[in-house]
Short mmCIF file of C-alpha atoms (C1' of nucleotides) in Angstrom, two decimals:
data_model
loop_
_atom_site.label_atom_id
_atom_site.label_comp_id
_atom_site.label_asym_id
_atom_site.label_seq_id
_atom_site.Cartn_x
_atom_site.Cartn_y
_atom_site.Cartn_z
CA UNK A 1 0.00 0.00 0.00
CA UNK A 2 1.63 2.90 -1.09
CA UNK A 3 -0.43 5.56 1.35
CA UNK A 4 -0.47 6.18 4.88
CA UNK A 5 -3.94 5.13 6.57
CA UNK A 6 -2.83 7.82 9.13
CA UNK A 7 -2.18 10.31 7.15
CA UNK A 8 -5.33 10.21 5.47
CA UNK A 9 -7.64 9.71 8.56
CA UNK A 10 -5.60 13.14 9.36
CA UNK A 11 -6.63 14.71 6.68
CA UNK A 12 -10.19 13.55 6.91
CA UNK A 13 -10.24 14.84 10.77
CA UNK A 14 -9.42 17.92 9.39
CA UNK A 15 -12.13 18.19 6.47
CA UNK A 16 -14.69 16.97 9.30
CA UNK A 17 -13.60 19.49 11.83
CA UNK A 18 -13.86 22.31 8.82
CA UNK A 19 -17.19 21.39 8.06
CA UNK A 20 -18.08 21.66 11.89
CA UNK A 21 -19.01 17.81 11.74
CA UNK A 22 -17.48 15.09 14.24
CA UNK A 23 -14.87 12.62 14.34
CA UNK A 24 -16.08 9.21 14.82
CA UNK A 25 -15.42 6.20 14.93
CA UNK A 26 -17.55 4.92 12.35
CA UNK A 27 -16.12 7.63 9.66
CA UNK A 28 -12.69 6.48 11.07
CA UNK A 29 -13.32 2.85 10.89
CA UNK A 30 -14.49 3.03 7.19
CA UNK A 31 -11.07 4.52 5.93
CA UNK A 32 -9.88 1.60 7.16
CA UNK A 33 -12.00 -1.00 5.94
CA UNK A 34 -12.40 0.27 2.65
CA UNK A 35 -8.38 0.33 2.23
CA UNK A 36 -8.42 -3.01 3.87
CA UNK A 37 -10.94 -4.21 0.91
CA UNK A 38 -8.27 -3.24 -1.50
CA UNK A 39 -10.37 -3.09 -4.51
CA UNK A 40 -13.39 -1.89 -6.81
CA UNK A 41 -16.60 -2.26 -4.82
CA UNK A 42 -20.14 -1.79 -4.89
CA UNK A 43 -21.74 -0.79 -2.06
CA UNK A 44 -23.78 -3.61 -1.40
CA UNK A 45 -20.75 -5.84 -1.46
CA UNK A 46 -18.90 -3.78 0.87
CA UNK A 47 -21.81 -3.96 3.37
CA UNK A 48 -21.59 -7.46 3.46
CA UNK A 49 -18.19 -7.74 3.45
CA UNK A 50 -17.84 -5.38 6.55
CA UNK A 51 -20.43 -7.49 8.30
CA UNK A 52 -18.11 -10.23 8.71
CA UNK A 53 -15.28 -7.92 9.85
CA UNK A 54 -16.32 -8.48 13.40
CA UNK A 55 -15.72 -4.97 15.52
CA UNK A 56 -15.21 -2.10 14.03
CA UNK A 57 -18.87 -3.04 11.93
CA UNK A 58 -20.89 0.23 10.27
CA UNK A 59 -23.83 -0.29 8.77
CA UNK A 60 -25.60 0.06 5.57
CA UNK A 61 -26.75 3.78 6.47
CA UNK A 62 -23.95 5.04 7.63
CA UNK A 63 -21.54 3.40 4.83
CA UNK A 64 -23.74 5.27 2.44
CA UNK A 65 -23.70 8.28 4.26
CA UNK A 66 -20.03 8.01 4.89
CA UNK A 67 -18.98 7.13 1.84
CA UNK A 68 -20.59 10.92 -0.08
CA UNK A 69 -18.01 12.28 2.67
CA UNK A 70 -15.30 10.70 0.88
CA UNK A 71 -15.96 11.40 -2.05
CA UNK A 72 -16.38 14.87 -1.51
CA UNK A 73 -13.10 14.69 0.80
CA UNK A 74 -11.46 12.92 -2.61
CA UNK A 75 -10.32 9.41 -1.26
CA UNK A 76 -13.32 7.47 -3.36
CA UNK A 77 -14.77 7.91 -6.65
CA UNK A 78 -17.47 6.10 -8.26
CA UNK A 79 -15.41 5.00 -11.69
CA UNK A 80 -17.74 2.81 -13.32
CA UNK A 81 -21.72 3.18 -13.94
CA UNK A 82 -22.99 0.45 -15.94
CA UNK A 83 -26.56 -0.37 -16.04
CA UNK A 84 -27.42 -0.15 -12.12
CA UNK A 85 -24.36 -0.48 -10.85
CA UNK A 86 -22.28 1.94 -9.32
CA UNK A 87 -18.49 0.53 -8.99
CA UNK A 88 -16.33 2.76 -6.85
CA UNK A 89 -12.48 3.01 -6.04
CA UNK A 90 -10.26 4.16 -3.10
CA UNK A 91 -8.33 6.57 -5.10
CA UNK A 92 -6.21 7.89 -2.06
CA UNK A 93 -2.31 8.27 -3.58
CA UNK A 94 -3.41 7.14 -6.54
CA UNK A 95 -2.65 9.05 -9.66
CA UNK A 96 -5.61 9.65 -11.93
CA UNK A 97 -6.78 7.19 -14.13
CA UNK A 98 -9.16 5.91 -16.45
CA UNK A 99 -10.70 2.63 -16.79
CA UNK A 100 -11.36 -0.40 -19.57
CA UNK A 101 -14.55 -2.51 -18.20
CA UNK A 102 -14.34 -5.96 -19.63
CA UNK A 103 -18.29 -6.64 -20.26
CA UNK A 104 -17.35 -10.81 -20.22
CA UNK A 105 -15.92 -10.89 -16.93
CA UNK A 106 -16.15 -7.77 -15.41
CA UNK A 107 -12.44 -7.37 -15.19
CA UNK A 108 -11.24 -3.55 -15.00
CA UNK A 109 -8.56 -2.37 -16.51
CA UNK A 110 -6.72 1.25 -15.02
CA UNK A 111 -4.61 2.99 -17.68
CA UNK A 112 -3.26 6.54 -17.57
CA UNK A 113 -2.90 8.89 -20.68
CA UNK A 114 -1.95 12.25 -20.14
CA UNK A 115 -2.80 13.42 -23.27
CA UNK A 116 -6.04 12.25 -23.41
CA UNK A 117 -6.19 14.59 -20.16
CA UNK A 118 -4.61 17.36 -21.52
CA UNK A 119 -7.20 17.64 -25.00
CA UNK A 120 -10.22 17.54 -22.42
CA UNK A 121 -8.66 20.47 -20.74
CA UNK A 122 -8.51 22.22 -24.41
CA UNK A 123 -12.02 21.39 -24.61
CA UNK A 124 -12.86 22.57 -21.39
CA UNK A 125 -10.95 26.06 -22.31
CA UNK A 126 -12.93 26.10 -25.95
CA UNK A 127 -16.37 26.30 -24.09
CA UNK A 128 -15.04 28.00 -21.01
CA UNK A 129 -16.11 25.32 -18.92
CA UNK A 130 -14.62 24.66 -15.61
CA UNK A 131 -14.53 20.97 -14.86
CA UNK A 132 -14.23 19.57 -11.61
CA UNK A 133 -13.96 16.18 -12.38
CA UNK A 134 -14.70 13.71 -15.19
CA UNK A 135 -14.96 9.77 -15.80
CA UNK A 136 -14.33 7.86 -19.40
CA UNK A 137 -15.47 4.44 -19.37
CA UNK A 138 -14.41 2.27 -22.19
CA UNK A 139 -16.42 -1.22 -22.25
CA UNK A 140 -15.63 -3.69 -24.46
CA UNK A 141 -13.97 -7.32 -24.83
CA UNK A 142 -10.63 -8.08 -22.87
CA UNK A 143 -7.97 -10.11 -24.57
CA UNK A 144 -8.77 -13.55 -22.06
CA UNK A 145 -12.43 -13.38 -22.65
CA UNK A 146 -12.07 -12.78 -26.67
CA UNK A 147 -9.50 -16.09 -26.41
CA UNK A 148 -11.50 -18.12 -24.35
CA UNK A 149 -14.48 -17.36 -27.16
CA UNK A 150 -13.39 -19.48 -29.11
CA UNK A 151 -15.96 -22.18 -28.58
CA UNK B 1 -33.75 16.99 -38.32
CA UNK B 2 -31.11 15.84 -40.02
CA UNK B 3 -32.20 12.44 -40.47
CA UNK B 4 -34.99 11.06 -42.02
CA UNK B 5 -37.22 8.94 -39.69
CA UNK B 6 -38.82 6.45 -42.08
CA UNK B 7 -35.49 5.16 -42.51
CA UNK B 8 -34.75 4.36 -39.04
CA UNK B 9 -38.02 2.77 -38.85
CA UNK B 10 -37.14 0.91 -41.87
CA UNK B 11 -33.99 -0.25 -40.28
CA UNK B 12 -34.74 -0.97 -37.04
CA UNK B 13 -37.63 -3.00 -38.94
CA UNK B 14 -35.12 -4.91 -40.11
CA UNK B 15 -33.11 -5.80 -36.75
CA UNK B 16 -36.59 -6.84 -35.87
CA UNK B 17 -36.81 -9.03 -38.28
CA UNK B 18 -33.29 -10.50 -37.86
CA UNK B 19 -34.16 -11.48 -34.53
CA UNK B 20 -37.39 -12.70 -34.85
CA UNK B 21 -39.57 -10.08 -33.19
CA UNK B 22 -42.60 -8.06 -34.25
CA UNK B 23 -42.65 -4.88 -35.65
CA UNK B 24 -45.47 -3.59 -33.58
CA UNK B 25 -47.19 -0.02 -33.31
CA UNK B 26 -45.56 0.46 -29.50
CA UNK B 27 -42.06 0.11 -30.53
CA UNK B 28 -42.47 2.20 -33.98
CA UNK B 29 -44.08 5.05 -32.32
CA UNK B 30 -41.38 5.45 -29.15
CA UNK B 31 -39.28 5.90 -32.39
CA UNK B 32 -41.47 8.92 -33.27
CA UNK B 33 -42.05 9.79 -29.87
CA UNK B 34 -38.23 10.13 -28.67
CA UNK B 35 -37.39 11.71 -32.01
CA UNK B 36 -40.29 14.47 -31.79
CA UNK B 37 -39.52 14.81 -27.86
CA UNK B 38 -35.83 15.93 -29.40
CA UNK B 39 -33.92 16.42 -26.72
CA UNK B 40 -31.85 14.56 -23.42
CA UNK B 41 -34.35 12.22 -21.48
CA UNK B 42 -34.90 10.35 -18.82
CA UNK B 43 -37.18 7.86 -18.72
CA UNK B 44 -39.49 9.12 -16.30
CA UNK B 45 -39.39 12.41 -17.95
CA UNK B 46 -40.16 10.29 -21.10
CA UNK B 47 -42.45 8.37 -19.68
CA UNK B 48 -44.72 11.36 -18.24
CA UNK B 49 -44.08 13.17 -21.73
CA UNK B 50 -45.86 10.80 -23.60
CA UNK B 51 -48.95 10.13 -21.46
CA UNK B 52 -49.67 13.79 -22.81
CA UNK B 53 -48.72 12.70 -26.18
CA UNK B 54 -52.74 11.47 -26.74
CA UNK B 55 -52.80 8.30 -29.08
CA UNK B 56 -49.80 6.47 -30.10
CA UNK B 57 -49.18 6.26 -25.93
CA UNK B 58 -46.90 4.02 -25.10
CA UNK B 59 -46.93 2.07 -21.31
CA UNK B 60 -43.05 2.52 -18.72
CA UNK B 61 -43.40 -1.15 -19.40
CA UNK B 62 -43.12 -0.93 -23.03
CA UNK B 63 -40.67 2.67 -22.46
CA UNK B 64 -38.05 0.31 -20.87
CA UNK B 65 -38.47 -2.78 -22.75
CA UNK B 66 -37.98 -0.99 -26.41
CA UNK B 67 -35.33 1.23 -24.81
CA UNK B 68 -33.26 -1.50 -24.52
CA UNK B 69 -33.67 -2.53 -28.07
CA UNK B 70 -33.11 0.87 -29.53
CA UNK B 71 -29.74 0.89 -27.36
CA UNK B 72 -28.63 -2.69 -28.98
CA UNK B 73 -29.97 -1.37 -32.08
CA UNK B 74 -27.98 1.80 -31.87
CA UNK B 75 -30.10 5.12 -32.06
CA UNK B 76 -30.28 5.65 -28.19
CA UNK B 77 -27.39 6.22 -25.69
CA UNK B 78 -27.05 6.17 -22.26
CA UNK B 79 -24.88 9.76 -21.95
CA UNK B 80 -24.49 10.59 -18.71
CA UNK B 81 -24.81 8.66 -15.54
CA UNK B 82 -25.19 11.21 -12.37
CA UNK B 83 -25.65 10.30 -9.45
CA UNK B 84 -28.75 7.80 -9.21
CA UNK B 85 -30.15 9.60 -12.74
CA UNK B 86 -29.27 8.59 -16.10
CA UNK B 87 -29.66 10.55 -19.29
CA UNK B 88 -30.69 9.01 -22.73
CA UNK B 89 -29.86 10.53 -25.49
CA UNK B 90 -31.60 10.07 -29.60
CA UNK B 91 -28.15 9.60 -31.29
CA UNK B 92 -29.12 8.73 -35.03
CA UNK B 93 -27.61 10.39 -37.43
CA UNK B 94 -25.07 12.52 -34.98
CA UNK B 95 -21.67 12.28 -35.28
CA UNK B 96 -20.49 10.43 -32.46
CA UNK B 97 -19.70 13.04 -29.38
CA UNK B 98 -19.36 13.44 -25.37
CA UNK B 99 -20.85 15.47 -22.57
CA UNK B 100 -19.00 18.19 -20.42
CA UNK B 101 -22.19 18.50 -18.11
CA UNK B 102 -22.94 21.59 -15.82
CA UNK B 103 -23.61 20.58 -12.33
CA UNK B 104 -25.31 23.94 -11.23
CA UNK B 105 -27.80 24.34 -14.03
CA UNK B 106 -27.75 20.91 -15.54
CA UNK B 107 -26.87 22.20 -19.14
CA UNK B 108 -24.89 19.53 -21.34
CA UNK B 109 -22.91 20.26 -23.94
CA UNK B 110 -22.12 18.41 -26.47
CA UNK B 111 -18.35 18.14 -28.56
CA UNK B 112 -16.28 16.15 -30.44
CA UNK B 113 -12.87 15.53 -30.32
CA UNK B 114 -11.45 13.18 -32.57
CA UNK B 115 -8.19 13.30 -30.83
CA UNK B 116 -9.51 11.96 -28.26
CA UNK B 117 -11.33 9.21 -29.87
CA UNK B 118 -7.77 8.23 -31.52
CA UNK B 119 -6.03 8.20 -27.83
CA UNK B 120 -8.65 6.14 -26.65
CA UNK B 121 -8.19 3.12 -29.52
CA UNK B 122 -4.62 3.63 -28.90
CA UNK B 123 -5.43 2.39 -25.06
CA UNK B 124 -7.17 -0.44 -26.10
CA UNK B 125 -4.49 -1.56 -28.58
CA UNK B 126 -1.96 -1.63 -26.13
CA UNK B 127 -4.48 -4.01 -23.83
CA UNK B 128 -5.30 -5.50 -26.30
CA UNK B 129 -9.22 -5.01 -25.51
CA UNK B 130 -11.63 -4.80 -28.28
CA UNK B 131 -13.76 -1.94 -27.37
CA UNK B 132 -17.70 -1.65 -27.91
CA UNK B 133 -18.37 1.78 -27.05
CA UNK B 134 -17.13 4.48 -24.11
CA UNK B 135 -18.51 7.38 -22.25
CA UNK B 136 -16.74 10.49 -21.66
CA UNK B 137 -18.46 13.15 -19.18
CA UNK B 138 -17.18 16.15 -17.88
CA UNK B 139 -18.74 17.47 -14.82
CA UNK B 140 -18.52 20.98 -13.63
CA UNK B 141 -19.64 24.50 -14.15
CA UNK B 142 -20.44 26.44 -17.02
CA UNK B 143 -19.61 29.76 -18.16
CA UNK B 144 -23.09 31.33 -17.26
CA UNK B 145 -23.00 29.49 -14.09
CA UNK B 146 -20.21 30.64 -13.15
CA UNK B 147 -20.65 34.88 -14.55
CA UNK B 148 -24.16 34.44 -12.50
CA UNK B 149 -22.32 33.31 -9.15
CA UNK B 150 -20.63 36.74 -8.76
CA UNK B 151 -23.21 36.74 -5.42
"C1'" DA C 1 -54.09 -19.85 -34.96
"C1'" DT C 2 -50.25 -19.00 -32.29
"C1'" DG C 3 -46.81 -17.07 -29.75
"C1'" DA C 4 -44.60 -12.74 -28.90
"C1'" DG C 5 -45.81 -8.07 -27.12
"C1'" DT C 6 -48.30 -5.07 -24.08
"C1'" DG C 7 -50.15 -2.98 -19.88
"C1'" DC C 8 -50.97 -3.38 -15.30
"C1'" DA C 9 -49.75 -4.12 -10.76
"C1'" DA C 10 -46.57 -6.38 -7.91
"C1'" DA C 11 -41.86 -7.43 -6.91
"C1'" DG C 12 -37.02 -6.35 -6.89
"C1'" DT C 13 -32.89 -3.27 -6.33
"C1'" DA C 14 -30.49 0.55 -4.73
"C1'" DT C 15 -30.55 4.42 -1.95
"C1'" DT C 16 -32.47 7.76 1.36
"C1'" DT C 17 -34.76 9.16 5.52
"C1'" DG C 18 -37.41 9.60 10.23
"C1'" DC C 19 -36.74 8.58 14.68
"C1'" DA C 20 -35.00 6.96 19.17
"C1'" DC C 21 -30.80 6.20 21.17
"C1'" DG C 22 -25.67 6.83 21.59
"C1'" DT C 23 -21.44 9.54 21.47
"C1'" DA C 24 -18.16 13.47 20.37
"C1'" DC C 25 -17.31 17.70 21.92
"C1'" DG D 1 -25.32 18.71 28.47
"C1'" DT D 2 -26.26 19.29 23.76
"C1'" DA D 3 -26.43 18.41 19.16
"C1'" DC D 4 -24.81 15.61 15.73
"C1'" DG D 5 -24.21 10.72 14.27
"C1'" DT D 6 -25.76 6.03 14.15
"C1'" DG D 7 -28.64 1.97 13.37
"C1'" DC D 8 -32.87 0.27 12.39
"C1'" DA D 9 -36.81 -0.14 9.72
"C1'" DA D 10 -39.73 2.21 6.69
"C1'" DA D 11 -40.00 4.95 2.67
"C1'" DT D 12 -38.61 6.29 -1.89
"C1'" DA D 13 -37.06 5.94 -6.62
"C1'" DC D 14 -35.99 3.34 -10.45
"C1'" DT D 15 -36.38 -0.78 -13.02
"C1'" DT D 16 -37.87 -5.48 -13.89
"C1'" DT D 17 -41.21 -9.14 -14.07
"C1'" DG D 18 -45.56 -12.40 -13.85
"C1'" DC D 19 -49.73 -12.74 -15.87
"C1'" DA D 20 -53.92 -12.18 -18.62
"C1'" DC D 21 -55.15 -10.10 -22.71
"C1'" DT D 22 -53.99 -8.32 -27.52
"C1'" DC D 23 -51.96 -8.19 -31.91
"C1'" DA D 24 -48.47 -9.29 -35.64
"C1'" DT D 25 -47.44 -12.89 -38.43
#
DNA sequence: ATGAGTGCAAAGTATTTGCACGTAC
DNA sequence: GTACGTGCAAATACTTTGCACTCAT
């Protein structure tokens, strides 16, 4: 893991205490189970995953609640909408990315491109639109799943 | 209008046809309907639209069922996914394009950007993934959003 | 004539919310 | 001590589905 927990329940303390709003446990304790996941999730899956984390449990409200915090504090973003589902990511130290959503197995792929970056800026300039943030899903085929097709 | 709506209706006639389903008044008429309504949708908004829209009505059932078909089918898009909402858009005979999308007023523009449509089948080379279709959106705030919040 | 399509109402998901109780400050 | 946060269950919003009837073929 290439980010400090601490640091980042810091930081969080911080936003909370900005915002006038208090420091508990449960907004704690879900920093730390969602970096303990360690991947995408959906929120129904992380529910029942942190049900069988013993102590340190949150439930359903309060994951849902908790987890607009984050993303407004930065450390989660929902990367992938597909039909119902809302896939998000613990982005914290993570350099922005984009993703490829394998519609066989669900795989997702991260990739960088700067330059794809930079031309949305010049887009955003061209129509003098301030962006705050943005999401480009690709779906498709991976190479496994087009391989294994072969039936 | 640029283009002509017999001839979707001709086509999609056809995909009917190549899957062995009925070309029925319901699913020829949302064509009409979605194409007259002219603009971003959601279904709901849809939905209520068209139980104005006299005869040629058209039940949710029916909305969602044929919405699906005109997505495989290709003339409808799903364009922006915010928050729990997502926004349909009648794509036949437009160039293809993404959304920078205004979260104060809810404007979306649309532009193209070929360069950024190269980038992206660059990506999937180099993952080798075969790529059906992507979404771009840009959230954020437009110029007269922005002018108007001198408050 | 027959089976797929439609409309309705009910069921299913995902998410939000009211309220009584608990906890941070 | 007070007000905000939490957990629960109920409510909401969106979408899908079972079924009886209708219509395209």
């Amino acid at each position: 893991m290439s980010v400090d927990l601490s640091d980042i329940k810091r930081e969080f303390t911080k936003f909370l205490k900005r915002k006038n709003m208090k420091v508990t446990q449960s907004r704690l304790n879900l920093i730390d189970l969602i970096a303990k996941y360690g991947k995408h999730f959906e929120v129904e899956e992380l529910v029942n995953w942190i049900a069988t984390q013993g102590d340190r449990s949150v439930s359903r409200s309060t994951i849902y609640r908790t987890i607009k915090l984050l993303q407004e504090f930065g450390v989660i973003k929902e990367v992938i909408k597909q039909n119902n589902r809302t896939i998000y990511e613990f982005v914290a130290g993570k350099a922005h990315h984009d993703h490829l959503v394998c519609m066989e197995c669900g795989k997702i792929i991260e990739f960088v491109n700067e330059d794809i970056e930079k031309l949305q800026d010049e887009v955003c300039k061209e129509y003098d639109f301030q962006p705050t943030h943005h999401r480009l899903e690709i779906f498709g085929v991976c190479s496994e799943c087009r391989n294994s097709d072969l039936t």
